[in-house]
Coordinates of C-alpha atoms in Angstrom, one line a residue:
M1 CA -39.1 -12.8 39.2
I2 CA -36.0 -14.0 41.5
A3 CA -32.7 -13.9 39.6
H4 CA -30.4 -16.7 40.4
S5 CA -26.6 -16.1 40.0
P6 CA -24.6 -18.8 38.2
P7 CA -22.8 -21.3 40.3
R8 CA -19.1 -20.9 41.3
L9 CA -16.7 -23.4 40.3
P10 CA -14.1 -23.8 43.5
A11 CA -11.3 -21.9 43.6
T12 CA -8.9 -24.7 42.8
L13 CA -11.0 -26.0 39.8
A14 CA -11.7 -21.9 38.4
A15 CA -7.9 -21.6 38.6
R16 CA -6.8 -24.6 36.8
S17 CA -9.6 -24.0 34.0
A18 CA -7.9 -20.0 33.9
S19 CA -4.4 -21.9 33.2
V20 CA -5.9 -24.4 30.5
F21 CA -7.7 -21.4 28.8
T22 CA -4.2 -19.4 29.1
L23 CA -2.2 -22.6 27.9
L24 CA -4.6 -22.9 24.6
A25 CA -4.3 -19.2 23.9
A26 CA -0.5 -19.4 24.0
L27 CA -0.3 -22.8 22.1
A28 CA -2.8 -20.9 19.3
C29 CA -1.1 -17.7 19.1
Q30 CA 2.4 -19.9 18.8
A31 CA 0.3 -22.5 15.8
R32 CA -0.3 -19.1 13.8
A33 CA 3.1 -17.9 11.4
E34 CA 3.6 -14.8 11.8
V35 CA 3.8 -12.4 8.9
P36 CA 7.6 -11.4 8.3
A37 CA 8.1 -7.5 8.6
P38 CA 9.7 -5.9 5.6
L39 CA 13.3 -5.2 6.1
D40 CA 15.4 -3.3 3.3
Q41 CA 17.5 -6.2 2.0
P42 CA 17.7 -7.9 -1.4
Y43 CA 15.6 -10.7 -2.2
P44 CA 17.8 -13.4 -3.3
G45 CA 16.7 -14.1 -7.1
T46 CA 14.3 -12.9 -9.5
I47 CA 11.1 -13.5 -9.8
V48 CA 9.6 -14.4 -13.1
L49 CA 6.0 -13.9 -13.9
N50 CA 4.1 -15.3 -16.6
V51 CA 0.6 -13.6 -17.2
D52 CA -1.5 -14.9 -20.1
A53 CA -4.6 -12.4 -21.0
T54 CA -5.6 -14.6 -24.1
N55 CA -8.8 -15.8 -22.6
V56 CA -11.2 -12.6 -23.0
G57 CA -14.4 -14.6 -23.3
Q58 CA -14.5 -15.6 -19.9
Q59 CA -12.3 -12.7 -18.4
I60 CA -10.1 -14.8 -16.8
F61 CA -6.2 -13.8 -16.2
R62 CA -3.8 -16.9 -15.7
M63 CA -0.4 -16.5 -13.7
R64 CA 2.6 -18.9 -13.0
A65 CA 5.1 -17.5 -11.3
S66 CA 8.8 -19.0 -10.4
I67 CA 9.4 -17.6 -7.3
P68 CA 13.3 -18.3 -5.8
V69 CA 13.1 -19.4 -2.3
R70 CA 15.4 -21.1 0.5
P71 CA 14.0 -24.0 2.6
G72 CA 11.6 -23.2 5.9
K73 CA 9.1 -21.2 6.4
L74 CA 7.8 -18.4 3.4
T75 CA 4.9 -16.1 3.2
L76 CA 3.7 -14.9 0.3
L77 CA 1.7 -11.6 -0.2
Y78 CA -1.4 -10.6 -2.1
P79 CA -0.9 -7.0 -2.6
Q80 CA -3.7 -5.0 -0.1
W81 CA -2.6 -1.4 0.4
L82 CA -2.8 0.0 -3.3
P83 CA -1.6 3.8 -3.3
G84 CA -3.5 5.0 -6.5
N85 CA -6.9 3.6 -4.6
H86 CA -5.4 5.2 -1.1
G87 CA -6.9 2.4 0.6
P88 CA -6.7 -1.7 1.2
S89 CA -8.6 -2.4 -2.0
G90 CA -6.6 -5.2 -3.3
P91 CA -9.1 -7.6 -4.8
L92 CA -8.7 -10.3 -2.8
T93 CA -11.6 -12.4 -3.6
Q94 CA -11.0 -12.4 -6.9
L95 CA -7.6 -14.6 -6.9
A96 CA -8.5 -18.4 -7.4
G97 CA -7.1 -21.5 -7.9
L98 CA -3.7 -20.9 -6.3
K99 CA -1.6 -24.0 -5.9
I100 CA 2.1 -23.8 -4.8
T101 CA 4.3 -26.7 -6.1
G102 CA 8.4 -27.5 -5.9
N103 CA 10.0 -29.9 -7.7
G104 CA 6.5 -30.5 -9.1
K105 CA 5.6 -31.7 -5.9
P106 CA 2.6 -30.0 -4.3
I107 CA 3.3 -27.6 -1.3
E108 CA 0.1 -26.9 1.0
W109 CA -0.5 -23.3 1.8
T110 CA -2.5 -21.9 4.8
R111 CA -3.8 -18.3 4.9
D112 CA -3.4 -16.1 7.7
P113 CA -5.9 -15.5 10.0
V114 CA -5.5 -12.1 10.6
Q115 CA -3.8 -10.6 8.0
V116 CA -5.9 -12.6 5.1
H117 CA -3.6 -11.4 2.0
A118 CA -0.7 -13.7 3.6
F119 CA -0.4 -17.1 2.5
H120 CA 1.8 -19.3 4.6
L121 CA 3.8 -22.4 3.5
N122 CA 7.2 -24.8 4.2
V123 CA 9.3 -25.2 1.6
P124 CA 10.9 -28.4 1.7
A125 CA 14.8 -28.7 2.1
D126 CA 15.6 -30.0 -1.2
V127 CA 13.7 -27.3 -3.0
T128 CA 15.2 -23.9 -4.2
L129 CA 12.1 -22.8 -6.7
I130 CA 8.6 -22.7 -6.4
E131 CA 6.0 -22.4 -8.4
A132 CA 2.9 -20.7 -7.8
Q133 CA -0.5 -21.1 -10.3
Y134 CA -3.2 -19.0 -9.7
Q135 CA -5.9 -17.2 -11.9
F136 CA -7.3 -13.6 -11.6
L137 CA -11.1 -14.0 -12.4
S138 CA -11.8 -10.4 -13.9
P139 CA -15.3 -9.2 -12.9
V140 CA -17.9 -9.9 -15.6
D141 CA -20.8 -8.1 -14.2
G142 CA -20.0 -4.1 -12.9
A143 CA -21.6 -5.3 -9.6
Q144 CA -18.5 -7.6 -8.8
G145 CA -16.3 -4.8 -9.4
R146 CA -14.5 -2.7 -12.5
I147 CA -14.5 -4.5 -15.7
T148 CA -10.9 -4.9 -17.1
M149 CA -11.3 -7.6 -19.8
T150 CA -13.5 -7.0 -22.7
G151 CA -13.5 -9.1 -26.1
E152 CA -11.8 -5.7 -27.2
M153 CA -9.6 -4.7 -24.6
L154 CA -8.1 -5.3 -21.4
G155 CA -6.0 -3.6 -18.7
V156 CA -3.4 -5.6 -16.5
Q157 CA -3.4 -4.4 -13.3
W158 CA -0.3 -5.8 -11.4
P159 CA -1.3 -6.1 -8.1
S160 CA -4.3 -7.9 -9.1
V161 CA -2.2 -10.7 -10.7
T162 CA 1.0 -10.6 -8.3
L163 CA 2.1 -12.8 -5.3
Y164 CA 5.7 -11.8 -3.6
P165 CA 7.3 -13.0 -0.7
A166 CA 6.8 -11.2 2.8
G167 CA 10.1 -9.9 4.5
Y168 CA 11.3 -7.5 1.9
N169 CA 11.1 -3.6 0.9
S170 CA 9.2 -4.1 -2.4
R171 CA 12.1 -1.7 -3.8
R172 CA 14.6 -4.7 -3.1
I173 CA 12.4 -7.6 -5.2
T174 CA 13.5 -7.9 -9.0
V175 CA 10.2 -9.1 -11.0
Q176 CA 10.5 -10.4 -14.7
P177 CA 7.4 -10.3 -16.1
N178 CA 6.0 -11.9 -19.4
L179 CA 2.5 -11.4 -20.9
T180 CA 0.8 -13.2 -23.7
L181 CA -1.9 -11.3 -25.5
P182 CA -4.9 -12.3 -27.9
E183 CA -3.7 -12.7 -31.4
G184 CA -3.0 -9.2 -33.0
W185 CA -3.2 -7.2 -30.1
Q186 CA -1.2 -4.1 -29.4
Y187 CA -0.4 -2.6 -25.8
G188 CA 1.1 0.5 -24.0
S189 CA 3.0 0.9 -21.1
A190 CA 5.4 2.5 -19.3
L191 CA 6.9 -1.0 -19.3
E192 CA 10.2 -1.2 -21.0
T193 CA 9.9 -4.6 -23.3
A194 CA 12.9 -6.6 -24.3
E195 CA 11.4 -8.5 -26.8
R196 CA 8.0 -9.4 -28.3
A197 CA 7.5 -12.6 -30.6
G198 CA 3.8 -12.6 -31.6
N199 CA 1.5 -12.2 -29.0
K200 CA 4.3 -13.1 -26.3
I201 CA 6.0 -9.9 -24.7
R202 CA 9.2 -10.2 -22.5
F203 CA 9.8 -7.1 -20.2
K204 CA 12.7 -6.0 -18.7
P205 CA 13.3 -7.1 -15.3
L206 CA 12.3 -4.5 -12.6
D207 CA 11.6 -3.7 -9.1
L208 CA 8.5 -5.0 -7.7
E209 CA 7.1 -0.8 -6.5
T210 CA 7.7 0.1 -10.3
L211 CA 6.0 -3.0 -11.8
I212 CA 3.0 -2.5 -9.3
D213 CA 2.8 1.0 -10.7
S214 CA 3.1 0.2 -14.3
P215 CA -0.1 -1.1 -15.9
L216 CA -0.7 -1.9 -19.5
F217 CA -3.8 -1.2 -21.5
A218 CA -4.1 -3.7 -24.7
G219 CA -6.6 -4.0 -27.2
R220 CA -8.0 -4.9 -30.8
H221 CA -8.2 -1.4 -31.7
F222 CA -5.1 0.5 -31.1
K223 CA -3.6 3.9 -31.8
R224 CA -0.1 5.2 -30.3
I225 CA 0.1 9.0 -30.7
D226 CA 3.4 10.6 -30.0
L227 CA 2.0 14.3 -28.1
D228 CA 5.3 15.8 -27.9
P229 CA 7.5 14.8 -31.1
G230 CA 11.3 14.7 -31.1
A231 CA 11.2 15.0 -27.4
K232 CA 14.3 13.7 -25.5
V233 CA 11.5 12.5 -23.1
P234 CA 8.5 11.7 -24.9
V235 CA 5.3 11.5 -24.0
F236 CA 2.6 9.3 -25.6
L237 CA -1.1 8.8 -25.7
N238 CA -2.2 4.8 -26.4
I239 CA -5.5 4.5 -27.1
V240 CA -7.7 1.4 -26.8
A241 CA -11.7 1.7 -28.2
D242 CA -14.4 -0.9 -28.7
N243 CA -14.2 -0.4 -32.6
A244 CA -11.9 1.3 -34.9
E245 CA -13.9 4.6 -36.0
S246 CA -13.4 5.6 -31.8
L247 CA -9.7 6.0 -32.6
E248 CA -10.2 8.6 -35.3
A249 CA -8.7 11.9 -33.5
K250 CA -9.0 15.0 -35.7
P251 CA -6.0 17.1 -35.8
E252 CA -7.4 20.2 -33.5
H253 CA -8.7 17.4 -31.1
I254 CA -4.9 16.1 -30.6
A255 CA -3.1 20.1 -30.6
P256 CA -4.7 20.5 -27.1
H257 CA -3.3 17.4 -25.9
R258 CA 0.1 18.0 -26.9
A259 CA -0.3 21.8 -25.6
L260 CA -0.9 19.9 -22.0
V261 CA 2.9 18.3 -22.2
R262 CA 4.0 21.9 -23.0
Q263 CA 1.7 23.8 -20.6
A264 CA 2.6 21.3 -17.2
A265 CA 6.6 21.5 -18.6
R266 CA 6.3 25.3 -18.4
L267 CA 4.5 24.8 -14.8
F268 CA 6.5 22.3 -13.1
G269 CA 9.8 22.8 -14.9
S270 CA 10.8 19.2 -14.4
Y271 CA 10.1 16.2 -15.6
H272 CA 10.2 12.8 -13.7
Y273 CA 9.8 9.5 -16.1
K274 CA 11.8 8.0 -18.8
H275 CA 8.9 8.3 -21.2
Y276 CA 5.1 9.0 -20.2
D277 CA 2.2 6.8 -21.2
F278 CA -1.3 7.8 -21.0
L279 CA -3.2 4.6 -21.3
F280 CA -6.7 5.7 -22.5
A281 CA -9.7 3.3 -23.2
L282 CA -12.6 4.8 -25.0
S283 CA -15.4 1.8 -24.0
D284 CA -19.1 1.1 -23.0
E285 CA -17.9 -2.1 -21.7
F286 CA -14.5 -1.7 -20.1
G287 CA -14.7 0.0 -16.6
G288 CA -14.2 4.2 -16.1
I289 CA -11.1 5.0 -14.5
G290 CA -8.7 7.6 -13.4
R291 CA -5.4 6.3 -11.7
E292 CA -2.4 8.0 -11.5
H293 CA 1.3 6.3 -12.2
H294 CA 4.7 7.9 -11.8
Q295 CA 5.4 7.6 -15.2
S296 CA 1.6 6.4 -16.7
S297 CA -1.8 6.6 -16.1
E298 CA -5.0 4.8 -16.7
N299 CA -8.2 6.7 -18.0
G300 CA -11.6 5.4 -19.1
V301 CA -14.2 7.4 -20.3
K302 CA -16.8 6.4 -22.9
P303 CA -16.4 6.2 -26.9
G304 CA -17.5 9.5 -28.2
Y305 CA -14.5 11.6 -26.4
F306 CA -12.8 12.3 -30.2
T307 CA -15.9 11.5 -32.3
D308 CA -18.1 13.7 -30.4
W309 CA -15.8 16.1 -29.5
A310 CA -18.5 19.1 -28.8
K311 CA -20.2 16.9 -26.0
S312 CA -17.0 15.7 -24.3
E313 CA -15.6 18.7 -22.8
A314 CA -16.7 17.6 -19.1
E315 CA -14.6 14.8 -19.5
R316 CA -11.2 16.7 -20.5
D317 CA -9.7 17.8 -17.5
L318 CA -9.3 14.0 -16.6
L319 CA -6.1 13.4 -18.5
P320 CA -4.6 16.7 -16.9
H321 CA -5.7 15.6 -13.6
E322 CA -3.8 12.4 -14.1
Y323 CA -0.3 13.6 -15.3
T324 CA -0.2 16.4 -12.7
H325 CA 0.1 13.4 -10.4
S326 CA 3.5 12.5 -12.0
W327 CA 4.9 15.2 -10.1
N328 CA 2.2 15.5 -7.4
G329 CA 1.3 12.3 -5.5
K330 CA 4.3 10.0 -7.4
F331 CA 7.5 12.1 -7.3
R332 CA 6.2 14.3 -4.4
R333 CA 4.7 12.1 -1.8
P334 CA 3.3 12.7 1.7
A335 CA 5.6 11.3 3.9
G336 CA 2.6 9.0 5.2
Q337 CA 2.9 6.9 1.7
N338 CA 6.2 6.2 2.3
V339 CA 5.8 2.2 3.2
A340 CA 8.0 -0.4 2.8
N341 CA 5.5 -2.9 0.6
F342 CA 2.0 -3.1 -0.6
N343 CA 0.8 -4.7 2.7
V344 CA 1.7 -1.9 5.3
P345 CA -1.3 0.4 5.4
L346 CA -1.2 3.9 4.3
Q347 CA -1.6 7.1 6.3
N348 CA -4.1 9.5 4.3
S349 CA -3.5 13.0 6.2
L350 CA -2.2 15.0 3.3
L351 CA -4.7 14.0 0.7
W352 CA -5.8 17.5 0.4
V353 CA -2.4 18.5 -1.0
Y354 CA -2.0 14.7 -3.1
E355 CA -5.4 14.6 -4.5
G356 CA -7.1 18.6 -3.8
Q357 CA -3.7 20.5 -5.4
T358 CA -4.4 17.8 -8.4
Q359 CA -7.7 18.6 -8.9
Y360 CA -6.7 22.2 -9.2
W361 CA -3.9 22.0 -11.4
G362 CA -5.9 19.4 -13.5
K363 CA -8.5 22.1 -14.2
V364 CA -6.3 25.3 -14.5
L365 CA -3.8 23.0 -17.1
A366 CA -7.1 21.7 -19.2
V367 CA -7.8 25.4 -19.4
R368 CA -4.5 26.6 -20.3
S369 CA -4.1 23.8 -22.6
G370 CA -7.4 24.3 -24.8
L371 CA -8.9 21.0 -23.7
I372 CA -11.4 23.1 -22.0
S373 CA -12.9 26.7 -22.2
A374 CA -12.8 29.2 -19.3
A375 CA -16.3 29.7 -19.6
G376 CA -16.8 25.8 -19.2
M377 CA -14.3 25.7 -16.2
R378 CA -16.4 28.6 -14.6
D379 CA -19.3 26.7 -15.0
A380 CA -17.4 23.9 -13.5
F381 CA -16.4 25.5 -10.7
A382 CA -19.9 27.2 -10.0
A383 CA -21.0 23.4 -9.6
T384 CA -18.3 22.5 -7.1
A385 CA -18.7 25.8 -5.4
A386 CA -22.3 24.9 -5.3
R387 CA -22.0 21.1 -3.9
Y388 CA -20.0 22.5 -1.1
D389 CA -21.9 25.4 0.1
N390 CA -24.9 23.2 0.2
M391 CA -22.8 20.1 1.9
Q392 CA -24.9 19.8 5.5
G393 CA -22.5 17.2 6.4
R394 CA -19.6 20.0 7.3
A395 CA -21.6 20.8 10.2
W396 CA -20.3 17.5 11.8
R397 CA -17.5 16.3 10.0
A398 CA -14.3 18.5 8.6
M399 CA -13.0 18.2 5.7
Q400 CA -9.7 17.1 7.2
D401 CA -11.7 13.7 8.0
T402 CA -12.5 12.7 4.8
V403 CA -9.0 11.5 4.0
N404 CA -10.2 8.6 5.7
D405 CA -12.7 7.6 3.3
P406 CA -11.1 5.4 1.1
I407 CA -10.1 3.2 4.0
V408 CA -13.6 3.6 6.2
A409 CA -16.0 3.8 3.0
G410 CA -13.7 1.8 0.4
R411 CA -15.5 3.6 -2.2
R412 CA -19.1 2.0 -2.0
A413 CA -22.4 4.1 -3.0
L414 CA -23.5 6.2 0.0
G415 CA -27.3 6.6 1.2
W416 CA -26.9 10.5 2.5
S417 CA -23.8 11.5 1.0
S418 CA -24.3 15.3 1.6
W419 CA -24.9 14.2 5.6
Q420 CA -22.1 11.6 5.5
R421 CA -19.7 13.4 2.9
S422 CA -16.9 11.4 0.6
E423 CA -13.4 12.4 -0.2
D424 CA -14.0 15.8 -0.3
Y425 CA -10.3 16.1 -0.1
Y426 CA -10.7 16.4 -3.6
S427 CA -13.0 19.0 -5.0
E428 CA -13.3 21.2 -1.7
G429 CA -9.2 20.7 -1.3
M430 CA -9.5 22.3 -4.9
L431 CA -11.3 25.4 -3.2
V432 CA -9.0 25.7 -0.6
W433 CA -5.6 25.9 -3.1
L434 CA -7.9 28.6 -5.3
D435 CA -7.9 30.1 -1.9
V436 CA -4.1 30.0 -1.7
D437 CA -3.6 31.0 -5.0
T438 CA -5.5 34.1 -4.9
K439 CA -4.2 35.1 -1.1
M440 CA -0.6 34.6 -2.7
R441 CA -1.6 36.9 -5.7
E442 CA -3.2 39.6 -3.6
L443 CA -0.5 39.7 -0.5
S444 CA 2.2 40.0 -3.7
G445 CA 0.6 42.9 -5.6
E446 CA 0.4 39.8 -8.6
K447 CA 4.1 39.0 -8.4
H448 CA 3.7 35.7 -6.9
S449 CA 1.1 33.1 -7.3
L450 CA 0.4 29.3 -6.5
D451 CA 2.5 28.5 -10.2
D452 CA 5.8 29.7 -8.3
F453 CA 5.3 27.1 -5.7
A454 CA 4.3 24.3 -8.2
R455 CA 7.8 24.9 -9.8
A456 CA 10.1 25.3 -6.4
F457 CA 7.8 22.4 -4.6
Y458 CA 7.5 19.8 -7.6
G459 CA 10.4 20.8 -9.9
I460 CA 13.4 19.6 -7.8
N461 CA 15.5 16.7 -8.5
N462 CA 14.8 17.2 -12.3
G463 CA 14.8 13.9 -14.1
S464 CA 14.8 11.8 -10.9
F465 CA 12.2 9.2 -10.4
V466 CA 13.3 8.8 -6.6
P467 CA 10.2 9.8 -4.5
A468 CA 10.9 12.9 -2.5
Y469 CA 8.5 13.0 0.5
Y470 CA 6.6 16.0 2.7
N471 CA 5.0 16.6 5.6
F472 CA 2.7 19.7 6.9
E473 CA 5.4 21.5 7.8
D474 CA 7.2 21.1 4.6
V475 CA 4.3 22.3 2.4
V476 CA 4.1 25.6 5.0
A477 CA 7.4 26.2 4.5
A478 CA 7.4 26.3 0.7
L479 CA 4.2 28.5 0.8
N480 CA 6.1 30.7 3.0
A481 CA 9.4 30.6 0.8
V482 CA 6.9 31.8 -2.0
Q483 CA 5.1 34.3 0.2
A484 CA 5.4 35.2 3.6
F485 CA 2.4 34.4 5.6
D486 CA 0.9 32.9 8.5
W487 CA 0.1 29.7 6.7
A488 CA -0.1 27.4 8.9
P489 CA -3.6 28.8 10.6
F490 CA -5.0 29.6 7.3
L491 CA -4.6 25.8 6.0
R492 CA -5.7 24.4 9.4
A493 CA -9.0 26.4 9.7
R494 CA -10.0 25.5 6.1
L495 CA -9.1 21.9 6.5
D496 CA -10.7 21.8 10.5
G497 CA -13.3 24.1 9.8
H498 CA -17.2 23.5 10.1
G499 CA -18.8 26.5 7.7
P500 CA -21.4 27.6 7.7
G501 CA -20.6 27.3 4.0
A502 CA -17.6 26.1 1.8
P503 CA -14.5 28.0 1.6
L504 CA -15.6 30.4 -1.2
D505 CA -13.0 33.3 0.1
G506 CA -10.6 32.4 -3.0
L507 CA -13.4 32.3 -5.2
A508 CA -14.3 36.1 -4.3
R509 CA -10.4 36.9 -4.1
A510 CA -10.7 35.6 -8.0
G511 CA -13.6 38.5 -8.5
W512 CA -16.4 35.8 -8.7
K513 CA -19.5 34.9 -6.8
L514 CA -21.8 32.0 -6.3
V515 CA -25.3 32.9 -7.6
Y516 CA -28.4 30.6 -9.1
T517 CA -30.4 30.8 -11.6
D518 CA -33.8 29.2 -13.4
T519 CA -31.4 28.3 -16.5
P520 CA -28.7 25.3 -15.9
T521 CA -25.0 26.1 -17.3
D522 CA -23.7 24.1 -20.5
F523 CA -22.0 22.3 -17.9
V524 CA -24.9 21.3 -15.6
K525 CA -27.0 20.1 -18.9
S526 CA -24.2 17.9 -20.3
A527 CA -23.9 16.6 -16.8
D528 CA -27.4 15.4 -16.6
E529 CA -27.2 14.4 -20.2
R530 CA -24.3 11.7 -19.3
A531 CA -26.2 10.8 -16.0
K532 CA -29.5 10.2 -17.6
A533 CA -30.8 12.5 -14.5
S534 CA -32.2 15.6 -13.7
D535 CA -29.8 17.6 -10.7
L536 CA -32.7 19.4 -8.6
S537 CA -30.5 19.5 -5.8
Y538 CA -30.8 23.1 -5.1
S539 CA -34.7 23.7 -5.5
L540 CA -36.5 20.4 -4.2
G541 CA -33.3 18.7 -2.9
F542 CA -33.0 15.8 -4.9
T543 CA -31.4 13.9 -8.0
V544 CA -33.9 11.8 -10.1
K545 CA -32.7 9.5 -13.1
H546 CA -35.1 9.9 -16.3
D547 CA -37.4 7.0 -15.4
G548 CA -38.2 8.2 -12.2
T549 CA -35.5 6.8 -9.8
V550 CA -34.4 8.8 -6.9
T551 CA -30.6 8.6 -6.7
A552 CA -29.5 11.3 -3.8
V553 CA -31.6 13.5 -1.6
Q554 CA -30.0 16.5 0.0
W555 CA -29.9 16.5 3.5
D556 CA -32.4 18.9 5.8
G557 CA -33.5 19.8 1.9
V558 CA -37.3 20.3 0.8
A559 CA -37.8 16.7 -0.2
F560 CA -35.7 15.3 3.0
Q561 CA -38.4 17.3 5.2
A562 CA -41.2 15.9 3.2
G563 CA -40.1 12.3 4.1
L564 CA -38.3 11.8 0.6
S565 CA -35.4 8.8 0.4
G566 CA -32.9 7.1 -1.7
N567 CA -34.4 3.8 -3.3
S568 CA -37.8 5.3 -4.3
T569 CA -39.5 6.2 -7.8
I570 CA -41.1 8.9 -8.7
V571 CA -44.3 7.2 -10.3
A572 CA -46.3 10.8 -10.8
V573 CA -46.3 14.3 -10.5
N574 CA -49.3 16.3 -9.4
S575 CA -51.4 13.1 -10.8
R576 CA -49.5 12.6 -13.9
A577 CA -47.3 10.3 -14.9
Y578 CA -43.6 11.1 -14.5
K579 CA -41.8 12.5 -17.0
P580 CA -38.5 14.8 -16.4
E581 CA -40.3 17.8 -18.2
L582 CA -43.1 17.6 -16.4
L583 CA -41.3 17.9 -12.9
K584 CA -39.5 20.8 -13.8
A585 CA -42.3 22.2 -15.5
A586 CA -44.3 22.0 -12.0
V587 CA -41.3 23.5 -10.2
K588 CA -41.7 26.5 -12.5
A589 CA -45.5 26.4 -12.0
A590 CA -45.3 26.5 -8.2
K591 CA -43.3 29.8 -8.0
D592 CA -46.3 31.8 -8.7
G593 CA -48.8 29.4 -6.8
K594 CA -49.4 28.3 -2.7
A595 CA -50.4 24.7 -3.9
P596 CA -47.4 22.0 -2.9
I597 CA -46.0 19.8 -5.6
E598 CA -47.3 16.9 -5.2
L599 CA -45.5 13.3 -6.1
L600 CA -46.7 9.6 -5.7
V601 CA -43.6 7.9 -4.7
R602 CA -42.9 3.9 -4.8
K603 CA -40.5 2.4 -2.2
G604 CA -40.2 -1.6 -2.4
P605 CA -44.3 -2.2 -2.5
T606 CA -45.7 0.9 -1.0
Y607 CA -47.2 3.6 -2.4
R608 CA -47.6 7.3 -1.1
T609 CA -48.3 10.7 -1.7
I610 CA -45.3 13.2 -0.4
A611 CA -46.2 17.1 -0.8
L612 CA -43.4 19.5 -1.4
D613 CA -44.3 22.9 0.1
Y614 CA -41.7 24.7 -2.2
H615 CA -42.3 28.0 -4.5
G616 CA -38.5 28.8 -5.1
G617 CA -38.7 28.1 -8.8
L618 CA -35.4 26.0 -10.4
R619 CA -32.3 26.8 -9.4
Y620 CA -29.2 26.5 -10.6
P621 CA -25.3 27.3 -10.0
R622 CA -23.4 29.6 -11.8
L623 CA -20.8 32.4 -11.2
E624 CA -21.4 35.9 -11.9
R625 CA -18.4 38.8 -11.5
I626 CA -18.3 40.4 -8.9
A627 CA -18.6 44.3 -10.0
G628 CA -15.3 46.7 -9.7
S629 CA -13.1 43.4 -8.8
K630 CA -10.2 42.1 -10.5
D631 CA -10.9 39.4 -12.3
R632 CA -8.0 37.3 -10.8
L633 CA -9.2 33.9 -12.5
E634 CA -8.7 34.9 -15.9
T635 CA -5.3 35.3 -14.9
I636 CA -5.1 32.0 -13.2
L637 CA -6.5 30.3 -16.4
Q638 CA -4.3 32.0 -19.1
A639 CA -1.7 29.9 -21.0
L640 CA 1.7 30.4 -19.7
K641 CA 4.2 31.4 -22.1

């Protein structure tokens, strides 16, 4: 077959075509309005933002924003880069119905084709105030996103309901927010209330950055508990629930929450809020959440947190984690988080400090306050250590790289999480900080610890709300100020290394080692019960729901080698209909035999039998004391006096 070259244009015609193309491209660039860069200058006037949150039946927020303007080009922005999410997760698809008027006349807008969270318009010469009307269509199904409004409660996340002018630093834009709630509903927020008349609330004007960082929970069933009675700087637990019964907390349930406030004060030696508000939702419908803010936090768990106290232990490190963020992540912030507004990209390189150390302190404070028992926390540490010690993805991807996951993966579900990895700067980061803490204690003869670092690093500028930024060198210098050591290579080896195995030196230095037994810990049993699943990751190499749905397969594990994948359903075990107890019994029986465990598996319309040649019995992680070693973990978890 002979190949033919395309016909050539004459040189003069080709040159003219190139010129026309260049001209058209230039005209196209000129036609697209540029998004003004944010400048550190005050926005002229105050934006009045009215949010109507009364349509809980259809889960629709309706907004009307009055924005002072000057004639000419104007760009409005919808927040894109959300700090607590660590990525470009502004819910743009749920913004709808945008109409803009000036002097009662429509003003057309056009979306920027590149920066799609930006809307360009031309303000007529006689217009000094525009009105933007639009809706936020809160998800009505979990597949659309997190549920933020139900018939009993709602959460106002200001990034979802706010438009703001480009060209200004968000700290220099003043907003006066107003909110209309369903009749009789109560609310909690770090916002300062100026006036309430019935179901209409007017808040005090504030800068846009603080507004975006000050969410609100409201509900039909509401209770507010003072966690630090008589304090000059109060802390409140604002609870909303599906029903009144879920609000009933006994004094012995509130006591450890009050102890949490005391223990955090002793650890950090400072505060950086006017008053702190835990926003706490107990619901089967409202989306679960854990999100930090400078003077508040959003927290959502199932209804039995108080009423089924004995079974809720595994959830009780949520509030300590988010509370710690007031110091770590919100007051002290990585330099890459110092951005001018909510449409400038964040840099996440230090999330292993921001989130990893917060994960560590969240666990420690949970035990020091009595929210979680020391035994329960050891079981939690064992589960984390086992997960990362078996994380095959460490072979190709360093933990440091996972700080990019909120941007790269956007917190979507992954098919092979043990190989792909996902935001491991949280829990593997926690293991690194345990390593640092125990190393400090060892080097100093138990005189210094990470407690001293926390007090020195986060305890500065007591009472100030102004963020203090840091870089890697600042962290290293602060560690050295507590205990001299070559901390930079120590940290980099753990952040950039590939194993084999997880960074468990800190656990060993704490006097404990990871082992596996055939009996699950209470932590594992509780986790399996909440997930309605059986975690057989360290035996057969997969996790399966009670209905037989395979939810995760360990990369290169027993089931992986046999060809099992996610999106499969186990129909039968050794020719008998699947039941969780039947599968576990088969694993136990195979330990003393030579025959493989046979699984009948359905994937789509196809059925096949998979043989698992495994004879190691059930394996669940737990911690075991290292004989003759010092129990530094016990010391770390002791309450501060």
